[in-house]
CSV table of N, CA and C in Angstrom, one decimal:
chain,number,residue,atom,x,y,z
O,1,MET,N,11.0,16.2,7.8
O,1,MET,CA,10.2,15.7,7.1
O,1,MET,C,10.7,16.3,5.4
O,2,ASN,N,10.9,15.6,4.5
O,2,ASN,CA,11.2,16.0,3.5
O,2,ASN,C,10.1,16.5,2.2
O,3,GLN,N,10.0,17.0,1.3
O,3,GLN,CA,8.6,17.5,0.8
O,3,GLN,C,8.2,16.2,0.4
O,4,THR,N,9.0,15.0,-0.5
O,4,THR,CA,7.9,13.9,-1.3
O,4,THR,C,7.0,13.6,0.2
O,5,LYS,N,7.9,13.4,1.3
O,5,LYS,CA,6.9,12.6,2.0
O,5,LYS,C,5.7,13.3,2.5
O,6,LEU,N,6.0,14.9,2.9
O,6,LEU,CA,4.9,15.7,3.0
O,6,LEU,C,3.6,15.5,2.1
O,7,ILE,N,4.1,15.6,0.7
O,7,ILE,CA,3.2,15.3,0.0
O,7,ILE,C,2.5,14.4,0.0
O,8,ARG,N,2.8,12.9,0.2
O,8,ARG,CA,2.2,11.8,0.3
O,8,ARG,C,1.7,11.9,1.3
O,9,SER,N,2.2,12.4,2.6
O,9,SER,CA,1.2,12.4,3.7
O,9,SER,C,-0.3,13.1,3.5
O,10,LEU,N,0.2,14.5,3.3
O,10,LEU,CA,-1.2,15.2,3.1
O,10,LEU,C,-1.9,14.6,1.9
O,11,LEU,N,-1.5,13.8,0.8
O,11,LEU,CA,-2.7,13.0,-0.4
O,11,LEU,C,-3.4,12.2,0.4
O,12,VAL,N,-2.7,11.3,1.3
O,12,VAL,CA,-3.4,9.9,1.5
O,12,VAL,C,-4.1,10.3,2.7
O,13,VAL,N,-3.8,11.7,3.4
O,13,VAL,CA,-5.2,12.2,4.4
O,13,VAL,C,-6.1,12.6,4.1
O,14,GLY,N,-6.3,13.1,2.5
O,14,GLY,CA,-6.8,13.9,1.9
O,14,GLY,C,-8.0,12.8,1.2
O,15,LEU,N,-7.7,11.9,0.6
O,15,LEU,CA,-7.9,10.7,-0.2
O,15,LEU,C,-8.4,9.8,1.2
O,16,LEU,N,-8.5,9.7,2.4
O,16,LEU,CA,-8.7,9.1,3.4
O,16,LEU,C,-10.1,9.8,4.3
O,17,THR,N,-10.0,11.0,4.0
O,17,THR,CA,-10.9,11.9,4.6
O,17,THR,C,-12.2,11.7,3.4
O,18,ILE,N,-12.0,11.9,2.3
O,18,ILE,CA,-13.0,12.0,1.0
O,18,ILE,C,-13.7,10.5,1.1
O,19,ALA,N,-12.6,9.4,1.4
O,19,ALA,CA,-13.5,8.3,1.4
O,19,ALA,C,-14.2,8.0,2.4
O,20,SER,N,-13.8,8.5,3.6
O,20,SER,CA,-14.4,8.3,5.1
O,20,SER,C,-16.2,9.4,4.7
O,21,ALA,N,-16.1,9.9,4.6
O,21,ALA,CA,-17.0,10.7,3.7
O,21,ALA,C,-17.8,10.6,3.2
O,22,CYS,N,-17.5,9.1,2.3
O,22,CYS,CA,-18.3,8.4,1.4
O,22,CYS,C,-19.2,7.2,1.7
O,23,THR,N,-19.2,7.1,3.5
O,23,THR,CA,-19.7,6.3,3.8
O,23,THR,C,-21.1,6.3,5.0
O,24,GLY,N,-21.6,5.6,5.2
O,24,GLY,CA,-22.8,6.1,6.5
O,24,GLY,C,-23.8,5.8,6.2
O,25,SER,N,-24.8,6.7,6.7
O,25,SER,CA,-26.1,6.7,6.3
O,25,SER,C,-26.7,8.4,6.0
O,26,ASP,N,-27.6,8.5,5.3
O,26,ASP,CA,-28.0,10.2,5.0
O,26,ASP,C,-29.0,10.6,6.8
O,27,GLN,N,-29.3,11.5,6.7
O,27,GLN,CA,-30.6,11.8,7.7
O,27,GLN,C,-31.7,11.1,7.5
O,28,ASN,N,-32.1,10.3,6.5
O,28,ASN,CA,-32.9,9.6,6.2
O,28,ASN,C,-33.2,7.8,6.6
O,29,GLY,N,-31.4,7.7,7.1
O,29,GLY,CA,-31.1,6.2,7.2
O,29,GLY,C,-30.9,5.4,5.9
O,30,ASN,N,-30.7,6.0,5.1
O,30,ASN,CA,-30.5,5.3,3.6
O,30,ASN,C,-29.0,5.3,3.6
O,31,LYS,N,-28.6,4.3,3.1
O,31,LYS,CA,-27.4,3.8,3.4
O,31,LYS,C,-26.2,4.4,2.1
O,32,LYS,N,-25.1,5.2,2.5
O,32,LYS,CA,-24.3,6.1,1.6
O,32,LYS,C,-23.2,5.0,0.5
O,33,ILE,N,-23.3,5.2,-0.7
O,33,ILE,CA,-22.4,4.2,-0.9
O,33,ILE,C,-20.9,4.4,-1.3
O,34,THR,N,-20.4,3.6,-1.0
O,34,THR,CA,-19.0,3.7,-1.0
O,34,THR,C,-18.3,3.8,-2.4
O,35,LEU,N,-16.9,4.1,-2.4
O,35,LEU,CA,-16.1,4.5,-3.8
O,35,LEU,C,-16.2,3.5,-4.4
O,36,LYS,N,-15.4,2.2,-4.0
O,36,LYS,CA,-15.3,1.3,-5.0
O,36,LYS,C,-16.7,0.8,-5.4
O,37,ASP,N,-18.0,0.9,-5.1
O,37,ASP,CA,-19.4,0.8,-5.1
O,37,ASP,C,-19.7,1.7,-6.2
O,38,ALA,N,-19.5,2.8,-5.8
O,38,ALA,CA,-19.8,4.1,-7.1
O,38,ALA,C,-19.0,3.5,-8.1
O,39,PHE,N,-17.7,3.1,-8.9
O,39,PHE,CA,-17.4,3.0,-9.7
O,39,PHE,C,-17.3,1.9,-10.1
O,40,GLU,N,-18.0,0.9,-9.6
O,40,GLU,CA,-18.1,-0.7,-9.7
O,40,GLU,C,-18.1,-0.6,-11.1
O,41,GLY,N,-17.4,-1.4,-12.3
O,41,GLY,CA,-17.9,-1.5,-13.8
O,41,GLY,C,-17.1,-0.7,-14.3
O,42,LYS,N,-17.0,0.3,-13.8
O,42,LYS,CA,-15.8,1.7,-14.8
O,42,LYS,C,-14.3,1.5,-14.7
O,43,PHE,N,-14.1,1.5,-12.9
O,43,PHE,CA,-12.5,1.5,-13.0
O,43,PHE,C,-12.3,1.1,-11.2
O,44,SER,N,-11.4,0.9,-11.5
O,44,SER,CA,-11.0,0.3,-10.1
O,44,SER,C,-10.6,1.8,-9.1
O,45,ILE,N,-10.7,1.6,-7.8
O,45,ILE,CA,-10.2,2.5,-7.0
O,45,ILE,C,-9.4,1.7,-6.1
O,46,GLY,N,-8.2,2.5,-6.3
O,46,GLY,CA,-6.9,2.1,-5.4
O,46,GLY,C,-6.1,2.8,-4.3
O,47,VAL,N,-5.1,1.9,-3.8
O,47,VAL,CA,-4.9,3.1,-2.6
O,47,VAL,C,-3.4,2.2,-2.6
O,48,ALA,N,-2.3,3.0,-2.0
O,48,ALA,CA,-1.0,2.2,-1.5
O,48,ALA,C,-1.0,2.2,-0.4
O,49,LEU,N,-0.3,1.0,0.0
O,49,LEU,CA,-0.5,0.5,1.8
O,49,LEU,C,0.3,0.4,2.0
O,50,SER,N,1.1,0.8,3.5
O,50,SER,CA,1.9,0.7,4.5
O,50,SER,C,1.7,-0.8,5.0
O,51,THR,N,3.0,-1.1,5.6
O,51,THR,CA,2.7,-2.5,6.4
O,51,THR,C,1.5,-2.4,7.4
O,52,ASP,N,2.1,-1.4,8.2
O,52,ASP,CA,1.0,-1.4,9.1
O,52,ASP,C,-0.6,-1.1,8.9
O,53,GLN,N,-0.9,-0.7,7.6
O,53,GLN,CA,-2.2,-0.9,7.2
O,53,GLN,C,-2.5,-2.0,6.7
O,54,TYR,N,-1.9,-3.2,6.3
O,54,TYR,CA,-2.7,-4.2,5.7
O,54,TYR,C,-2.4,-5.3,6.9
O,55,LYS,N,-1.3,-5.0,7.6
O,55,LYS,CA,-1.3,-6.1,9.0
O,55,LYS,C,-2.3,-5.2,9.7
O,56,GLY,N,-3.3,-4.7,9.8
O,56,GLY,CA,-4.4,-4.5,10.6
O,56,GLY,C,-3.8,-3.4,11.8
O,57,LEU,N,-2.6,-3.3,11.8
O,57,LEU,CA,-2.0,-2.1,12.8
O,57,LEU,C,-2.4,-0.7,13.3
O,58,ASP,N,-2.7,-0.2,11.8
O,58,ASP,CA,-3.3,0.7,11.7
O,58,ASP,C,-4.7,1.2,11.9
O,59,GLU,N,-5.3,1.6,13.3
O,59,GLU,CA,-6.7,0.8,13.1
O,59,GLU,C,-7.7,2.1,12.6
O,60,ARG,N,-6.8,3.3,12.2
O,60,ARG,CA,-7.9,4.4,11.6
O,60,ARG,C,-8.1,3.8,10.3
O,61,ALA,N,-7.0,3.7,9.9
O,61,ALA,CA,-6.9,3.6,8.1
O,61,ALA,C,-7.2,2.2,7.6
O,62,THR,N,-7.1,1.0,8.6
O,62,THR,CA,-7.4,0.0,7.6
O,62,THR,C,-8.6,-0.8,7.2
O,63,PRO,N,-9.6,0.2,8.1
O,63,PRO,CA,-11.1,-0.4,8.2
O,63,PRO,C,-11.4,0.6,6.8
O,64,ILE,N,-10.9,1.8,6.6
O,64,ILE,CA,-11.9,2.6,5.9
O,64,ILE,C,-10.7,2.0,4.7
O,65,ILE,N,-10.0,1.8,4.3
O,65,ILE,CA,-8.9,0.7,3.2
O,65,ILE,C,-10.1,0.0,2.7
O,66,LYS,N,-10.1,-1.2,3.7
O,66,LYS,CA,-11.2,-2.4,3.3
O,66,LYS,C,-12.9,-2.1,3.0
O,67,LYS,N,-13.0,-1.3,3.1
O,67,LYS,CA,-14.3,-0.8,2.8
O,67,LYS,C,-14.2,0.3,1.9
O,68,GLN,N,-13.6,1.1,1.5
O,68,GLN,CA,-13.6,2.3,0.5
O,68,GLN,C,-12.5,1.4,-0.8
O,69,PHE,N,-11.6,0.7,-1.3
O,69,PHE,CA,-11.4,0.2,-2.3
O,69,PHE,C,-10.8,-1.4,-2.1
O,70,ASN,N,-10.6,-1.3,-4.3
O,70,ASN,CA,-10.8,-2.6,-4.3
O,70,ASN,C,-9.2,-3.1,-5.1
O,71,SER,N,-8.4,-2.2,-5.2
O,71,SER,CA,-7.0,-2.5,-5.5
O,71,SER,C,-6.2,-1.6,-5.1
O,72,ILE,N,-5.0,-2.5,-4.5
O,72,ILE,CA,-3.8,-2.0,-3.5
O,72,ILE,C,-2.9,-2.9,-4.3
O,73,THR,N,-1.6,-1.7,-3.7
O,73,THR,CA,-0.4,-2.0,-4.5
O,73,THR,C,0.8,-1.4,-2.9
O,74,PRO,N,1.7,-2.0,-2.8
O,74,PRO,CA,2.2,-1.7,-1.4
O,74,PRO,C,2.9,-0.5,-1.7
O,75,GLU,N,3.2,0.0,-0.5
O,75,GLU,CA,4.1,1.4,-0.8
O,75,GLU,C,5.8,1.2,-0.7
O,76,ASN,N,6.6,0.0,-0.3
O,76,ASN,CA,8.1,-0.3,-0.4
O,76,ASN,C,8.0,-1.4,0.2
O,77,ASP,N,7.3,-2.3,0.2
O,77,ASP,CA,7.4,-3.5,0.6
O,77,ASP,C,7.5,-5.0,-0.2
O,78,MET,N,7.3,-4.4,-1.5
O,78,MET,CA,7.5,-5.2,-2.5
O,78,MET,C,8.9,-4.9,-3.5
O,79,LYS,N,9.7,-3.8,-2.9
O,79,LYS,CA,11.1,-3.0,-3.5
O,79,LYS,C,12.0,-3.9,-3.0
O,80,TRP,N,13.0,-4.2,-4.2
O,80,TRP,CA,14.1,-4.9,-3.8
O,80,TRP,C,15.1,-4.7,-2.7
O,81,MET,N,15.3,-3.7,-2.0
O,81,MET,CA,15.7,-3.6,-0.6
O,81,MET,C,15.3,-4.5,0.7
O,82,HIS,N,13.8,-4.4,0.2
O,82,HIS,CA,13.1,-5.5,1.3
O,82,HIS,C,13.5,-6.8,1.0
O,83,ILE,N,12.9,-7.3,-0.3
O,83,ILE,CA,12.9,-8.8,-0.8
O,83,ILE,C,14.0,-9.6,-0.7
O,84,HIS,N,15.3,-8.8,-1.0
O,84,HIS,CA,16.3,-9.5,-1.5
O,84,HIS,C,18.1,-8.1,-0.5
O,85,PRO,N,17.4,-8.3,0.5
O,85,PRO,CA,18.1,-7.1,1.5
O,85,PRO,C,19.6,-7.8,1.3
O,86,GLU,N,20.0,-8.7,1.3
O,86,GLU,CA,21.6,-9.0,0.9
O,86,GLU,C,21.9,-9.7,0.0
O,87,SER,N,22.5,-10.0,-0.4
O,87,SER,CA,23.1,-11.1,-1.6
O,87,SER,C,22.9,-12.8,-1.4
O,88,ASP,N,22.6,-13.0,-0.3
O,88,ASP,CA,22.4,-14.5,-0.1
O,88,ASP,C,20.8,-14.3,0.7
O,89,VAL,N,20.2,-13.7,1.2
O,89,VAL,CA,18.7,-13.0,1.7
O,89,VAL,C,18.0,-12.9,1.0
O,90,TYR,N,17.1,-13.4,1.0
O,90,TYR,CA,15.4,-13.0,1.0
O,90,TYR,C,14.2,-13.1,1.6
O,91,PHE,N,13.4,-11.8,1.7
O,91,PHE,CA,12.6,-12.0,2.7
O,91,PHE,C,11.0,-11.7,2.2
O,92,PHE,N,10.1,-12.5,2.0
O,92,PHE,CA,9.2,-12.5,1.3
O,92,PHE,C,7.8,-12.3,2.1
O,93,ASP,N,8.1,-12.3,3.5
O,93,ASP,CA,7.1,-12.4,4.8
O,93,ASP,C,6.3,-11.2,4.6
O,94,ASP,N,6.3,-10.3,4.3
O,94,ASP,CA,5.5,-9.0,4.3
O,94,ASP,C,5.0,-9.0,3.3
O,95,ALA,N,5.6,-9.5,1.8
O,95,ALA,CA,5.3,-9.3,0.8
O,95,ALA,C,4.0,-10.4,0.8
O,96,ASP,N,4.2,-11.3,1.0
O,96,ASP,CA,2.9,-12.4,1.6
O,96,ASP,C,1.7,-12.2,2.1
O,97,ASP,N,2.5,-11.3,3.4
O,97,ASP,CA,1.2,-11.1,3.8
O,97,ASP,C,0.3,-9.8,3.2
O,98,PHE,N,1.0,-9.0,2.2
O,98,PHE,CA,0.5,-8.0,1.6
O,98,PHE,C,-0.6,-9.0,0.8
O,99,VAL,N,-0.3,-10.0,0.0
O,99,VAL,CA,-1.0,-10.4,-1.1
O,99,VAL,C,-2.4,-11.2,-0.5
O,100,GLU,N,-2.1,-11.8,0.9
O,100,GLU,CA,-3.0,-12.4,1.6
O,100,GLU,C,-4.0,-11.4,1.9
O,101,PHE,N,-4.0,-9.9,2.7
O,101,PHE,CA,-4.8,-9.4,2.5
O,101,PHE,C,-5.5,-8.7,1.4
O,102,GLY,N,-5.3,-8.8,0.5
O,102,GLY,CA,-5.4,-8.3,-1.0
O,102,GLY,C,-6.7,-9.4,-1.5
O,103,GLU,N,-6.1,-10.5,-1.3
O,103,GLU,CA,-6.9,-11.9,-1.4
O,103,GLU,C,-8.3,-12.1,-0.6
O,104,GLU,N,-7.8,-11.9,0.7
O,104,GLU,CA,-9.0,-12.0,1.7
O,104,GLU,C,-9.9,-11.1,1.9
O,105,HIS,N,-9.7,-9.7,0.9
O,105,HIS,CA,-10.9,-8.6,1.3
O,105,HIS,C,-11.1,-8.5,-0.5
O,106,ASP,N,-10.8,-9.7,-1.3
O,106,ASP,CA,-11.2,-9.3,-2.9
O,106,ASP,C,-10.7,-8.5,-3.6
O,107,MET,N,-9.7,-8.1,-3.3
O,107,MET,CA,-8.9,-6.5,-4.0
O,107,MET,C,-7.9,-7.0,-5.2
O,108,PHE,N,-7.8,-5.8,-6.3
O,108,PHE,CA,-6.6,-6.2,-7.0
O,108,PHE,C,-5.9,-6.0,-7.0
O,109,ILE,N,-4.6,-6.8,-6.8
O,109,ILE,CA,-3.4,-7.0,-6.4
O,109,ILE,C,-2.6,-6.4,-7.6
O,110,ILE,N,-2.0,-5.3,-7.2
O,110,ILE,CA,-0.5,-4.8,-7.6
O,110,ILE,C,0.2,-4.6,-7.5
O,111,GLY,N,1.7,-5.1,-7.9
O,111,GLY,CA,3.3,-5.4,-7.3
O,111,GLY,C,3.7,-4.0,-7.2
O,112,HIS,N,4.7,-3.9,-6.8
O,112,HIS,CA,5.6,-2.6,-7.3
O,112,HIS,C,6.7,-2.3,-7.9
O,113,THR,N,7.0,-0.9,-7.9
O,113,THR,CA,8.9,-1.2,-8.3
O,113,THR,C,9.9,-1.9,-8.2
O,114,LEU,N,10.2,-3.4,-8.8
O,114,LEU,CA,11.0,-4.0,-7.7
O,114,LEU,C,12.5,-3.1,-7.9
O,115,VAL,N,12.9,-2.6,-8.8
O,115,VAL,CA,14.3,-1.4,-8.8
O,115,VAL,C,14.0,0.2,-8.8
O,116,TRP,N,14.3,0.4,-7.4
O,116,TRP,CA,14.2,2.1,-6.9
O,116,TRP,C,15.1,2.7,-6.8
O,117,HIS,N,15.7,3.5,-6.9
O,117,HIS,CA,17.3,4.0,-7.2
O,117,HIS,C,17.4,4.6,-5.6
O,118,SER,N,16.7,4.9,-5.1
O,118,SER,CA,17.2,5.2,-3.9
O,118,SER,C,16.7,4.0,-2.7
O,119,GLN,N,16.4,3.3,-3.3
O,119,GLN,CA,15.5,1.8,-2.1
O,119,GLN,C,16.6,0.2,-2.8
O,120,THR,N,17.8,0.7,-3.5
O,120,THR,CA,18.3,-0.9,-4.1
O,120,THR,C,20.0,-0.9,-3.0
O,121,PRO,N,19.4,-2.3,-2.9
O,121,PRO,CA,20.2,-2.6,-1.4
O,121,PRO,C,21.6,-2.3,-1.8
O,122,ARG,N,22.8,-2.2,-0.5
O,122,ARG,CA,24.0,-1.7,-0.8
O,122,ARG,C,25.0,-2.9,-1.1
O,123,TRP,N,24.8,-3.9,-1.1
O,123,TRP,CA,24.9,-5.0,-1.6
O,123,TRP,C,25.1,-4.7,-3.1
O,124,VAL,N,24.0,-4.7,-3.9
O,124,VAL,CA,24.6,-4.5,-5.4
O,124,VAL,C,25.7,-3.7,-5.7
O,125,PHE,N,26.2,-2.7,-5.1
O,125,PHE,CA,27.2,-1.9,-5.6
O,125,PHE,C,28.5,-1.9,-4.7
O,126,GLU,N,29.0,-3.6,-4.1
O,126,GLU,CA,29.6,-3.8,-3.6
O,126,GLU,C,30.2,-5.2,-4.5
O,127,ASP,N,31.8,-5.5,-3.9
O,127,ASP,CA,32.3,-6.7,-4.2
O,127,ASP,C,31.7,-7.8,-3.4
O,128,GLU,N,32.8,-9.2,-3.7
O,128,GLU,CA,32.4,-10.2,-2.4
O,128,GLU,C,33.0,-9.6,-1.3
O,129,HIS,N,34.0,-8.6,-1.2
O,129,HIS,CA,34.5,-8.1,-0.3
O,129,HIS,C,33.8,-7.1,0.5
O,130,GLY,N,33.0,-6.6,0.0
O,130,GLY,CA,32.4,-5.2,0.4
O,130,GLY,C,33.1,-4.0,0.2
O,131,ASP,N,33.8,-4.0,-0.9
O,131,ASP,CA,34.2,-2.9,-1.8
O,131,ASP,C,33.6,-1.9,-2.6
O,132,PRO,N,33.2,-1.2,-2.7
O,132,PRO,CA,32.6,-0.4,-3.5
O,132,PRO,C,33.0,-0.8,-4.3
O,133,LEU,N,32.1,-0.9,-5.7
O,133,LEU,CA,32.2,-1.3,-7.3
O,133,LEU,C,32.9,-0.1,-8.2
């Protein structure tokens, strides 16, 4: 695992741990406030989502995301390599699912960097014969 992925993973785990500690009830049965409710009217509480999270496949993270956050951005699904993987192919299914998740849970939706140096499709750097430019 490279250092960037390790740092990102540790950050996500840390944020989810903090978020999970902000819910539930105290010893007297009083409901604890969520992160998004604690800062309502001041600023949004956002998170970057993986495909599994917004499609509900991450059974541990998705409920925490729905409860604690009110702003979302996709990790990778709106980057060029996913949206436009080949010169004549467009794929918006995952991006549409992401937006649907956000709308369904009344979240502020932020797109992502469309062009990213390490996730630019190979066809961008090739001519019509597949030769490097």
